[in-house]
Short mmCIF file of C-alpha atoms and ligand atoms in Angstrom, two decimals:
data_model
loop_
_atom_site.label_atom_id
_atom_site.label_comp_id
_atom_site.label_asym_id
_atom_site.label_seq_id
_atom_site.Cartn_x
_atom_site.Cartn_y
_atom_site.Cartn_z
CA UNK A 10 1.26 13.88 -12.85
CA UNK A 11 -1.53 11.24 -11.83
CA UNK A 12 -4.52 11.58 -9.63
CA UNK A 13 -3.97 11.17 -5.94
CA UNK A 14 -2.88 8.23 -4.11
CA UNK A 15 -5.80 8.06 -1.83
CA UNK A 16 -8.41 8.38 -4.48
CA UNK A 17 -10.53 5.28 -5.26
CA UNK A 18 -11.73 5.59 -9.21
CA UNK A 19 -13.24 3.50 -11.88
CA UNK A 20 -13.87 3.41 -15.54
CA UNK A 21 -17.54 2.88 -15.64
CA UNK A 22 -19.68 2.46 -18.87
CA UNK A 23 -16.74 4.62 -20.89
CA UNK A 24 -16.41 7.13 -18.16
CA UNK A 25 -14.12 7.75 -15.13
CA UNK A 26 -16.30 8.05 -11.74
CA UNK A 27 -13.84 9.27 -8.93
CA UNK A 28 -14.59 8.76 -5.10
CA UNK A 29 -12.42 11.45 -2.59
CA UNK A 30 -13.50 9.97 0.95
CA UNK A 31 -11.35 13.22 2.49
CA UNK A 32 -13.85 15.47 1.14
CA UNK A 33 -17.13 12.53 0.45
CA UNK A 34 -16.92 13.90 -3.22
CA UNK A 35 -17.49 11.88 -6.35
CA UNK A 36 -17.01 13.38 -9.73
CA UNK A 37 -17.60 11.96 -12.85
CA UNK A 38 -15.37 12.44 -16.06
CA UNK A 39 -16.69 12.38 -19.40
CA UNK A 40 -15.16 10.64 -22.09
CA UNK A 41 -12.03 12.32 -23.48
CA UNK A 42 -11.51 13.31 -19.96
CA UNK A 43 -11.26 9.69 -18.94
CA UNK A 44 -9.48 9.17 -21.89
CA UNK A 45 -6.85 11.75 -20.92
CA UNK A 46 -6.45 10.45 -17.25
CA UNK A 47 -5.90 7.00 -18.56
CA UNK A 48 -3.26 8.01 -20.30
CA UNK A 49 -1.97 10.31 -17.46
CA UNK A 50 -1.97 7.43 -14.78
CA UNK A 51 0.05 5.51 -17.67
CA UNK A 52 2.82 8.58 -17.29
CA UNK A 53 2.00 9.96 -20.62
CA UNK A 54 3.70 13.86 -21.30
CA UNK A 55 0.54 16.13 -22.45
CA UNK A 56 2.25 15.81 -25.86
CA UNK A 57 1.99 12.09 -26.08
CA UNK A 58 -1.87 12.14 -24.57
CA UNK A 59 -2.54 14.83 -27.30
CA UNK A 60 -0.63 12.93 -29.93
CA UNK A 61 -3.10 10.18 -29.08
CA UNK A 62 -6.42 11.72 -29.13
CA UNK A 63 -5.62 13.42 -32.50
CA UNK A 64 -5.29 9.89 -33.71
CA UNK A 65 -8.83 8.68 -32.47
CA UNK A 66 -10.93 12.34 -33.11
CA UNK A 67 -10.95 14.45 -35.88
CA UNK A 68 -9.32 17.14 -34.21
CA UNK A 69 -6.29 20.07 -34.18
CA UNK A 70 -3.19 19.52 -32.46
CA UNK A 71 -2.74 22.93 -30.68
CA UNK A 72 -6.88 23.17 -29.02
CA UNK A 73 -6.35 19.31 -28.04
CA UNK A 74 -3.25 20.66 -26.07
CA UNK A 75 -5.12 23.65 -24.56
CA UNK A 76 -8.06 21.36 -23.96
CA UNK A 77 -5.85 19.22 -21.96
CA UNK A 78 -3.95 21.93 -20.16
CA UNK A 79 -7.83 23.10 -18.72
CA UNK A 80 -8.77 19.76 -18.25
CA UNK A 81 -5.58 19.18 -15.77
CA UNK A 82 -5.94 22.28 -14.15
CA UNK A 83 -9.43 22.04 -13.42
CA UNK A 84 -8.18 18.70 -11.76
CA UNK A 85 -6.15 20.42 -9.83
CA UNK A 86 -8.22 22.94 -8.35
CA UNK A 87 -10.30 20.00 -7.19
CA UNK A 88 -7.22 18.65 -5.65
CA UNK A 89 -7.37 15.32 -7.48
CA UNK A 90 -4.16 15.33 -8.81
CA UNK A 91 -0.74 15.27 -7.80
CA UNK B 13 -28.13 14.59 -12.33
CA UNK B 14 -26.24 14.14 -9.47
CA UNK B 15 -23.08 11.93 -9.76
CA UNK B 16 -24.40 9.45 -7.07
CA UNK B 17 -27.52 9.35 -9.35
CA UNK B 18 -25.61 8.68 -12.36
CA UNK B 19 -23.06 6.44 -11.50
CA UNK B 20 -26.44 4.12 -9.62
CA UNK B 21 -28.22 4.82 -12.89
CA UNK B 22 -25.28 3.33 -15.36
CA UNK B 23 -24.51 0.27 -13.03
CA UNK B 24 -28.06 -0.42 -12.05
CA UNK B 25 -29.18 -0.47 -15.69
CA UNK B 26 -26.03 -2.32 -17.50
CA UNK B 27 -25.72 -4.83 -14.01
CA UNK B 28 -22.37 -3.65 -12.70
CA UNK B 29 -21.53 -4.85 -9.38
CA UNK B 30 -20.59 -1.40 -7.85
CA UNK B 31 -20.90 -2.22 -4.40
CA UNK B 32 -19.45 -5.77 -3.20
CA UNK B 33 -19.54 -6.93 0.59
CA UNK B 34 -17.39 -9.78 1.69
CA UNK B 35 -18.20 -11.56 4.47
CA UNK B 36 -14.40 -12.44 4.84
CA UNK B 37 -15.16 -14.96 8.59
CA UNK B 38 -17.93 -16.26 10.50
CA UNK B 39 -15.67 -16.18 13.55
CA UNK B 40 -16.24 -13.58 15.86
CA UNK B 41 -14.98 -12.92 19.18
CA UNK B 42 -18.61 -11.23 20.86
CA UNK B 43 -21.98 -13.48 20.92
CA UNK B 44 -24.32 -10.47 20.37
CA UNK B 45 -28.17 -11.22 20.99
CA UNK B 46 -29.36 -10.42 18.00
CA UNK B 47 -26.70 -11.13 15.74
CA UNK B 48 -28.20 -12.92 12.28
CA UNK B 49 -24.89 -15.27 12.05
CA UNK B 50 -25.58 -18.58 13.66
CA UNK B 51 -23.53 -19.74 16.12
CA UNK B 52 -22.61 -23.26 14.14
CA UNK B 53 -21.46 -20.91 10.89
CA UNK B 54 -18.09 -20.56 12.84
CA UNK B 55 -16.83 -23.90 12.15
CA UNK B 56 -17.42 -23.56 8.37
CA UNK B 57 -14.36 -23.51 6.14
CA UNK B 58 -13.61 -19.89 4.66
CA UNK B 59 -12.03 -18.50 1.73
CA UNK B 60 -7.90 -18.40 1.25
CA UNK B 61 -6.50 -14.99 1.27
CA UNK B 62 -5.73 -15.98 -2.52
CA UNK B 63 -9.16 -16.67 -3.66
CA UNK B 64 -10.71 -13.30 -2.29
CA UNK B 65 -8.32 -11.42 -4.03
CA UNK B 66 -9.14 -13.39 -6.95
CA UNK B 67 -12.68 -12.38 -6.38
CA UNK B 68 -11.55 -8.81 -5.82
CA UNK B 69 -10.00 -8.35 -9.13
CA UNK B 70 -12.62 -10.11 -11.36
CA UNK B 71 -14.97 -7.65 -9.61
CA UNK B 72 -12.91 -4.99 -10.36
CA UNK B 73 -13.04 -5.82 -13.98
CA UNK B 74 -16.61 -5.91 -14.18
CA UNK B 75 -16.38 -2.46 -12.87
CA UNK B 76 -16.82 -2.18 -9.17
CA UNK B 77 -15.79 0.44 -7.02
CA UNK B 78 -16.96 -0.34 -3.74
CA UNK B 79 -15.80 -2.89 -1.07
CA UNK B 80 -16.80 -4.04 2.57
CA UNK B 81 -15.16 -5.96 4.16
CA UNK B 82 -17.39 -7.47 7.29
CA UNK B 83 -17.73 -11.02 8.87
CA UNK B 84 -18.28 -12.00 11.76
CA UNK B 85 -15.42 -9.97 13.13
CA UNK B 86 -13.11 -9.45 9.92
CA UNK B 87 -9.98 -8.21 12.33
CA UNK B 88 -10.03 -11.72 13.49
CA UNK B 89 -8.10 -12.41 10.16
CA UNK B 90 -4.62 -11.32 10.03
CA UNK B 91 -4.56 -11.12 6.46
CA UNK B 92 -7.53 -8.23 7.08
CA UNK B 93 -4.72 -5.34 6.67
CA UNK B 94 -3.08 -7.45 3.16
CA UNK B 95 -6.74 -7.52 1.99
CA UNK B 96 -7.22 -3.91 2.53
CA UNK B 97 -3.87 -3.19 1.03
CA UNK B 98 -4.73 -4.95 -2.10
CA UNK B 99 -8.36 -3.85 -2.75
CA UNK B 100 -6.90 0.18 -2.24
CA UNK B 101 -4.33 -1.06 -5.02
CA UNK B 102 -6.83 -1.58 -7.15
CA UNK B 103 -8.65 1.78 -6.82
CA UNK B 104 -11.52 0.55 -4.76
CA UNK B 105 -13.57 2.16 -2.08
CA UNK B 106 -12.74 0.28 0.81
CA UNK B 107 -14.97 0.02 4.46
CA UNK B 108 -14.57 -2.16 7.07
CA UNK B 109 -17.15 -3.12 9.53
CA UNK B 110 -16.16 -3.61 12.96
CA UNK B 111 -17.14 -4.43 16.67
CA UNK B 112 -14.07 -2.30 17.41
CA UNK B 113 -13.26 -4.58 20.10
CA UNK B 114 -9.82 -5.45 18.21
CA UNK B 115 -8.55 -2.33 17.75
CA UNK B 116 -5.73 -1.28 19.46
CA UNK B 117 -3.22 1.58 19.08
CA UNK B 118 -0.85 -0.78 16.85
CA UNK B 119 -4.08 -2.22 14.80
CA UNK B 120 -5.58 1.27 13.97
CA UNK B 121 -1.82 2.51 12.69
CA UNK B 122 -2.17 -0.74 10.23
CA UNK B 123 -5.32 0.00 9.23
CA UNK B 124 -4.06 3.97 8.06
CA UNK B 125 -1.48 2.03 6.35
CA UNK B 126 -3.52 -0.21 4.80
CA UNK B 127 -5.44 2.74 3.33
CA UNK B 128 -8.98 1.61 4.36
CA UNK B 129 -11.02 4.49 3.84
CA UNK B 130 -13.41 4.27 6.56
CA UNK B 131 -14.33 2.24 9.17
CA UNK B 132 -18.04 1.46 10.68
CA UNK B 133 -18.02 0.30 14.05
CA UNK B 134 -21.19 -1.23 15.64
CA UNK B 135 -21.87 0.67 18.95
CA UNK B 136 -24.80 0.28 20.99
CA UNK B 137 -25.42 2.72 23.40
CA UNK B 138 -23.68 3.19 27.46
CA UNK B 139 -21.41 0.67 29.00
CA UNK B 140 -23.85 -1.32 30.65
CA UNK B 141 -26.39 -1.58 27.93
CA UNK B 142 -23.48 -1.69 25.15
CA UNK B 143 -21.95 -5.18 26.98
CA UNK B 144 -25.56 -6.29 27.64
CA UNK B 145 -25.99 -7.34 23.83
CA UNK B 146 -22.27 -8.13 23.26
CA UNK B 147 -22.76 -10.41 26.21
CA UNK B 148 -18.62 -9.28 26.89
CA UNK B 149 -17.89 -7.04 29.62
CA UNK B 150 -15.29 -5.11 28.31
CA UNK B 151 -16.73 -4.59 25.04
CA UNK B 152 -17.99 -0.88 25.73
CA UNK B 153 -14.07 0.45 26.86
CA UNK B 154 -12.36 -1.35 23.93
CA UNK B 155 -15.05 0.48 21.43
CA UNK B 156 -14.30 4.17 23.17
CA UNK B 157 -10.43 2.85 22.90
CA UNK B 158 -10.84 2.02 19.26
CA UNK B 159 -13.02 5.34 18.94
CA UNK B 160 -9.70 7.24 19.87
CA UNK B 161 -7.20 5.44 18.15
CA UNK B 162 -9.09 5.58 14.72
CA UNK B 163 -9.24 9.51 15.63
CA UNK B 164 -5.69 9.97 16.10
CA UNK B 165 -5.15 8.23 12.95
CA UNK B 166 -7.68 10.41 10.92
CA UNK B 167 -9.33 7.55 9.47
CA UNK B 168 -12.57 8.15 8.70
CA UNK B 169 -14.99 6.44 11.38
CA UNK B 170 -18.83 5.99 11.52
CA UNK B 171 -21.27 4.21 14.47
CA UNK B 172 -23.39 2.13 13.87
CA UNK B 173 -26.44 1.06 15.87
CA UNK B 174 -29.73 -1.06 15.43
CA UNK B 175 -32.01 0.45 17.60
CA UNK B 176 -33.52 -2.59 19.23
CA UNK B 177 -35.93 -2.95 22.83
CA UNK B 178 -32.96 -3.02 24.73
CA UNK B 179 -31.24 0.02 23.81
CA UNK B 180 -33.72 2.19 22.68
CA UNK B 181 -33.25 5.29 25.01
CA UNK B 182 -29.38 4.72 24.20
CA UNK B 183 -29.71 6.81 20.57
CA UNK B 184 -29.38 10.38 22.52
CA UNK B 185 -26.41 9.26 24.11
CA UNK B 186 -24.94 7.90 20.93
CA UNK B 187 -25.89 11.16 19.01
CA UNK B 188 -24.21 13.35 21.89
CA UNK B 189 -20.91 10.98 21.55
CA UNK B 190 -20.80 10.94 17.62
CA UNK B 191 -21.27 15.52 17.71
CA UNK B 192 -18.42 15.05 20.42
CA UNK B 193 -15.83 13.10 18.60
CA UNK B 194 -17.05 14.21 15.16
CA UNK B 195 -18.23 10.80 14.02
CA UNK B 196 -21.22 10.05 11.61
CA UNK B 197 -24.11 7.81 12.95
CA UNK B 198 -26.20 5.28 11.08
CA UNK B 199 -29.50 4.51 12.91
CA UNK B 200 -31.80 1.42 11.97
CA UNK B 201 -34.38 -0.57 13.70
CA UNK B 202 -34.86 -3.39 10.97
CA UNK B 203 -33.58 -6.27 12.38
CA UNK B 204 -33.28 -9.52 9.91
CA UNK B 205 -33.90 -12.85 11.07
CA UNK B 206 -30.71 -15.61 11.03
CA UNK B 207 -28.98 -16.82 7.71
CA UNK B 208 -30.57 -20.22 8.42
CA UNK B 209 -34.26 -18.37 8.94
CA UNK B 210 -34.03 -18.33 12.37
CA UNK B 211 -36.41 -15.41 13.34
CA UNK B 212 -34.71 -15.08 16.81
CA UNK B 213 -33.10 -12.10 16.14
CA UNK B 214 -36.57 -10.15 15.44
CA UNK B 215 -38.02 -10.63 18.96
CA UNK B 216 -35.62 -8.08 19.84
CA UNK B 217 -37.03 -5.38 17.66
CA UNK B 218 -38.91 -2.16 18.92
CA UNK B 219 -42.64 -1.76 18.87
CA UNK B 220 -43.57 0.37 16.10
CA UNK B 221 -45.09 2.87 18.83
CA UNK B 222 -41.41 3.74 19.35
CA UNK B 223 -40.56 3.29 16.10
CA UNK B 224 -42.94 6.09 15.46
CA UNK B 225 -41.64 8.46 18.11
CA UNK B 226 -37.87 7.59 17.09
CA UNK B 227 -38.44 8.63 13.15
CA UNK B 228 -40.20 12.02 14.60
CA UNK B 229 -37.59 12.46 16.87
CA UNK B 230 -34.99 12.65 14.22
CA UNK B 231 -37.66 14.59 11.93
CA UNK B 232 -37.43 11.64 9.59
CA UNK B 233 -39.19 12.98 6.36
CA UNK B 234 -39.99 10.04 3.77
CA UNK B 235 -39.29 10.77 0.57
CA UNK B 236 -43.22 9.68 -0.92
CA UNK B 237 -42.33 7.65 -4.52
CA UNK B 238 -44.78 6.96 -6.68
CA UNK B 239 -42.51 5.00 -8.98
CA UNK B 240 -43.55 1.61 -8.67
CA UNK B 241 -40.43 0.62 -9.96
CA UNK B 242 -37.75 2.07 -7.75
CA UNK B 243 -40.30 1.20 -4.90
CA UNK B 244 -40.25 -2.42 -5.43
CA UNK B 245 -37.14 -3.42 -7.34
CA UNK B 246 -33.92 -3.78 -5.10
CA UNK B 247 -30.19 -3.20 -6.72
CA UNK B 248 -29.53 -6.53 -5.15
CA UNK B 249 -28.03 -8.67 -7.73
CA UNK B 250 -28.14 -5.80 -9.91
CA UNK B 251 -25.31 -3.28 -8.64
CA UNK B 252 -24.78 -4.58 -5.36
CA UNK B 253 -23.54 -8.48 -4.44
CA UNK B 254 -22.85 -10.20 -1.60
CA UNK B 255 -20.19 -12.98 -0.76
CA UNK B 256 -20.23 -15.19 2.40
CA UNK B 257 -17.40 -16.39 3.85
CA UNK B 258 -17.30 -19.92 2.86
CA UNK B 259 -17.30 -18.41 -1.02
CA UNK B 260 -20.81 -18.43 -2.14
CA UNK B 261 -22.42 -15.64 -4.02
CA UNK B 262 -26.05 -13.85 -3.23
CA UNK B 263 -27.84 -10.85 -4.22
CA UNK B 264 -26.68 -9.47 -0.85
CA UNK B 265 -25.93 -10.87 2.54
CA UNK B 266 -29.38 -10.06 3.68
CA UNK B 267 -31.01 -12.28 0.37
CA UNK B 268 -29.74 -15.77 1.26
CA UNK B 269 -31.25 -16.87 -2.32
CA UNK B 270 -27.78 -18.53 -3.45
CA UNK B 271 -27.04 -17.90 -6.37
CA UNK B 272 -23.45 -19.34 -7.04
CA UNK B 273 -20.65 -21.14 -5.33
CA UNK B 274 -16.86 -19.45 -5.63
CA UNK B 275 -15.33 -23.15 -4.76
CA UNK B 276 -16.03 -24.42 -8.47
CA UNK B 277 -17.07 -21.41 -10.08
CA UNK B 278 -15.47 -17.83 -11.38
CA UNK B 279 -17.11 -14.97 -9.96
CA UNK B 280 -17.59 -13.58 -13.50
CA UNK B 281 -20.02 -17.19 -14.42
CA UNK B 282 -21.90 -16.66 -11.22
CA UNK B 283 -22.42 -12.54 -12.25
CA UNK B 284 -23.44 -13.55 -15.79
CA UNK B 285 -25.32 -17.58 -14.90
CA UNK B 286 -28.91 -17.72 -15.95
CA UNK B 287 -30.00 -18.05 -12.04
CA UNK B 288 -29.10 -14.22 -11.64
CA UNK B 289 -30.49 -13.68 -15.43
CA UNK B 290 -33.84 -14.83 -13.75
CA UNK B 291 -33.89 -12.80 -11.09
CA UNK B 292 -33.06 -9.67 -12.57
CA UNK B 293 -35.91 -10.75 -15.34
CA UNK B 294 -38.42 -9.55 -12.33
CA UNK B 295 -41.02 -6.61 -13.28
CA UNK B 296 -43.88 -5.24 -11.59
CA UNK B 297 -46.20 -7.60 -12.35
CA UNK B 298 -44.45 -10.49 -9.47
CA UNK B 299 -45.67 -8.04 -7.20
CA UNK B 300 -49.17 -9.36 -7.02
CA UNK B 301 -49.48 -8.29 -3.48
CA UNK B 302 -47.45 -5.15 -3.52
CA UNK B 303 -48.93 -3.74 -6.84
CA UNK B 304 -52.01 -3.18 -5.19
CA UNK B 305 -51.15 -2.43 -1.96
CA UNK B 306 -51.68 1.13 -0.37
CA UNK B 307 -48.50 1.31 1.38
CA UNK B 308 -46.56 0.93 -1.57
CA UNK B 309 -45.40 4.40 -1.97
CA UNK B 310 -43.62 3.87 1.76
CA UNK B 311 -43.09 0.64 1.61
CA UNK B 312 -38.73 -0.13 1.88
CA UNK B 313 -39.38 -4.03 1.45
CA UNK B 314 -36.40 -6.26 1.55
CA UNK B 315 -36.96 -8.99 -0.93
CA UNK B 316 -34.23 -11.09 0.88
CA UNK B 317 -36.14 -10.56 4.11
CA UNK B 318 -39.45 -11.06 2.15
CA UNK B 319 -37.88 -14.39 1.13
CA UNK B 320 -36.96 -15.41 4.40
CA UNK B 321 -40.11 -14.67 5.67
CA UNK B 322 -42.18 -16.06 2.99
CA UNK B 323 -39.93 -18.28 1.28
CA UNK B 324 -40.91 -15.64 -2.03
CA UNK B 325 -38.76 -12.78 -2.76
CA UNK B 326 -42.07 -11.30 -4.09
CA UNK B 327 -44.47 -11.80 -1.72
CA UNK B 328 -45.34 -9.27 1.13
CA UNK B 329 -42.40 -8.92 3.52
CA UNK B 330 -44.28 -8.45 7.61
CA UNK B 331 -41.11 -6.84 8.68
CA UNK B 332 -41.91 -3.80 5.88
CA UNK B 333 -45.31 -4.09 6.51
CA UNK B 334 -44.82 -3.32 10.18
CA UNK B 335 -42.42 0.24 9.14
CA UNK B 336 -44.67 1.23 6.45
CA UNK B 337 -47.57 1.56 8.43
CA UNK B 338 -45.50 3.71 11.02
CA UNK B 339 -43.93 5.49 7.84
CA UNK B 340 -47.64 5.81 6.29
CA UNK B 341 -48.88 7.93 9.75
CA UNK B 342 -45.96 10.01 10.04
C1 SAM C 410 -22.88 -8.97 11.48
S1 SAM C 410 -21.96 -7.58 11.96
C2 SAM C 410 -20.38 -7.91 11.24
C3 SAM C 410 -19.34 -6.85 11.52
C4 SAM C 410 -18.91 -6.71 12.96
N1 SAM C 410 -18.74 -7.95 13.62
C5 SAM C 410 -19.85 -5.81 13.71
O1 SAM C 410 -20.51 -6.27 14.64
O2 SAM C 410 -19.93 -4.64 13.33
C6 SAM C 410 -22.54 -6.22 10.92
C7 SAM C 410 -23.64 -5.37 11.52
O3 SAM C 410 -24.84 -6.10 11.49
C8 SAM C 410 -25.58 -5.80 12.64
N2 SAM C 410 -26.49 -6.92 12.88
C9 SAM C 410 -26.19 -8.10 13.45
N3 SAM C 410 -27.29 -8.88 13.50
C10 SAM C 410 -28.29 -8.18 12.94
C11 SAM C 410 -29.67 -8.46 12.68
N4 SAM C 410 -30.22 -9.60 13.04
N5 SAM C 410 -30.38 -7.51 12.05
C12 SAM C 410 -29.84 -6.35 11.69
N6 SAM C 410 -28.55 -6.02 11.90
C13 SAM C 410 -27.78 -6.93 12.53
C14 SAM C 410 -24.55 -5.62 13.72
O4 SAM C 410 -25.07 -4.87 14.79
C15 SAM C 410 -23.45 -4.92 12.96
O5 SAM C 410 -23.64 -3.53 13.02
S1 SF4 C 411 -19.73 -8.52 16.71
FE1 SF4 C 411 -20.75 -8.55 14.72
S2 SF4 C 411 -20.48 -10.65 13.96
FE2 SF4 C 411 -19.91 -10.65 16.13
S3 SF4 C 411 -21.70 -11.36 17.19
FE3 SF4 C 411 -21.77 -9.12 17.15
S4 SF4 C 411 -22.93 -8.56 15.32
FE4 SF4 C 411 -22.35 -10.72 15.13
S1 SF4 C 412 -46.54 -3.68 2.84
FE1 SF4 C 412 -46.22 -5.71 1.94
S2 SF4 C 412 -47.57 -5.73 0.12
FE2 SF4 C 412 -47.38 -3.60 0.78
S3 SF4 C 412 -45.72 -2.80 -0.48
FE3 SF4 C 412 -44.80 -3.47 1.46
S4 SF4 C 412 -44.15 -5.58 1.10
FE4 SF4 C 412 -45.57 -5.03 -0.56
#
């Protein structure tokens, strides 16, 4: 899973800023959510992205994974991801 | 806060180029009238197709996110497409500006697959008054051509016009063409002198009578500002950068206050060299005119037309005189 080809996106100041041309969109990411599609562009499994944000916040396991999993899908519903 | 706000904000504040343009050739196959590239540019040596996308990725390092690509005519250049290809690669925002005149069928199926993301062509009004400032005859049917093929692609496609003596009664037709083929427009009637200071260019401008009854024609509403600030202090050389051809570095193409030269420098020394460090030291008070001036809450000066002008990025700039006062009434 990784955002879409077409998408043009930067990490800016700690945060992600993503521009979709198709729909003249930009969204901007806060930090744990840039940190999570870093790690998803680098093919990380949600496990492995989880595994490494309980390493850098003080933080439970089984939320991080839920966290992630509404993350993503809020991704998806803004068709950023494929 | 909108995005757009914040994302200007962050990069404006903490100097992030955002937005790059690359002038990637001064060749050009039109000789428009009021065209601020001198004619003698064309012979100058230009950058490799190595060294911009050396430029490319140090800029994309610092954090930018937008790139034009413009020129002269930048589909003179084979390696346009490569270019394209490689910016997209690296996550930019990627525009081309365009006479059109080059685009075929084949060309607009290289630029999909390039991945440029949208293309601004410059289009100036009916056939005869369109190849009266290209000064080429078949200028007007190769833009409609280009129009089509860019279409049938689905790549995203703006006009472009400077409203100028010549073509001002041209804007109604252009509107009625763009709502046809579902194309955004971009209107302006600033027109900048030469690179070299040549004010040429200018004589072709509109009187600010018309300027007056164009901006209430498209119910133009000015935003008023009383922030002296973001009145008077450009994102040139602050979030935005431009690169000529022959690899030197300004504030933006329209500034020609050099500030660095890509032949013996990184792009990364020119962003951080004490020449930009001074001009991004500016505050209100270098606005000795300006400060005190009542048109400052309408003013849009240019300080790279100011300093053409004037020879002073600071000083008062007659070009945004001349729209204020039109702004000021309206
Ligand atoms: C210099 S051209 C380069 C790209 C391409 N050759 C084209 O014509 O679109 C970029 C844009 O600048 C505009 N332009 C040229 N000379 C100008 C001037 N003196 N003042 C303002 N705009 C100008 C053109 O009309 C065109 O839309
Ligand atoms: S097509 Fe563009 S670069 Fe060429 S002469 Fe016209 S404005 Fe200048
Ligand atoms: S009209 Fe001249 S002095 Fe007044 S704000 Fe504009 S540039 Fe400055």
């Amino acid at each position: 899973m990784k955002l879409k080809k077409n998408l043009a996106y930067r990490k800016i100041d700690g945060k992600i800023f993503i521009v979709d041309m198709k729909t003249s969109m930009l969204h901007s990411v806060n930090e744990i959510g840039s940190l999570i599609i870093d790690l998803l562009q680098k093919n990380y499994n949600f496990n492995e992205i989880a595994q490494k944000i309980v390493q850098e916040y003080d933080v439970n396991i089984e939320d991080v994974i839920l966290d992630i999993k509404n993350f993503v899908s809020i991704l998806r519903e803004k068709k950023l991801i494929e | 806060m909108k995005v757009s706000e914040e994302i200007f904000n962050i990069t404006f504040q903490k100097r992030i180029p955002l937005y790059t343009t690359i002038e990637i050739t001064y060749k050009c196959n039109l000789n428009c009238i009021h065209c601020y590239l001198p004619e003698y540019y064309k012979t100058k040596k230009t950058m490799t197709t190595e060294k911009i996308k050396n430029v490319i990725k140090q800029i994309k390092n610092l954090g930018g996110l937008y790139i034009v690509f413009t020129g002269g005519e930048p589909l003179i250049r084979e390696d346009i497409f490569d270019l394209i290809k490689y910016a997209k690669g690296l996550n930019f925002v990627v525009l081309l500006f365009t006479n059109g005149t080059l685009i075929d069928e084949k060309v607009a199926q290289k630029l999909k697959f390039s991945g440029v993301d949208k293309v601004e062509i410059s289009f100036y009004g009916r056939e005869i008054v369109h190849n009266s400032i290209t000064l080429k005859n078949d200028s007007y049917k190769k833009v409609v051509c280009a129009i089509r093929y860019l279409k049938k692609e689905g790549i995203n496609t703006a006009i472009k016009c400077p409203i100028m003596e010549i073509n001002y009664d041209e804007y109604v037709y252009l509107q009625e063409f763009a709502k046809n083929n579902c194309l955004e427009t971009k209107f302006d009637f600033v027109l900048v002198p030469k690179n070299d200071g040549d004010s040429t260019p200018q004589k072709y401008m509109i009187s600010q009578k018309k300027i007056k009854d164009f901006l209430q024609k498209i119910k133009f509403n000015h935003k008023k500002s009383l922030d002296l600030i973001s009145n008077l202090i450009c994102s040139a050389g602050r979030n935005i950068v431009g690169i000529t051809a022959d690899g030197k570095v300004y504030p933006c193409l329209q500034f020609s206050y050099k500030i660095g030269d890509l032949n013996n420098q990184t792009f990364k020394q020119i962003w951080f060299s004490k020449k930009f460090e001074q001009l991004n030291k500016q505050n209100i008070d270098n606005y000795v005119e300006c400060k005190s001036c009542d048109l400052v809450s309408v003013c849009n000066r240019c300080p790279g037309v100011a300093y053409v002008e004037t020879k002073n990025f600071y000083m008062c700039s007659f070009t945004a005189k001349r729209l204020a006062k039109v702004v000021q009434e309206i």
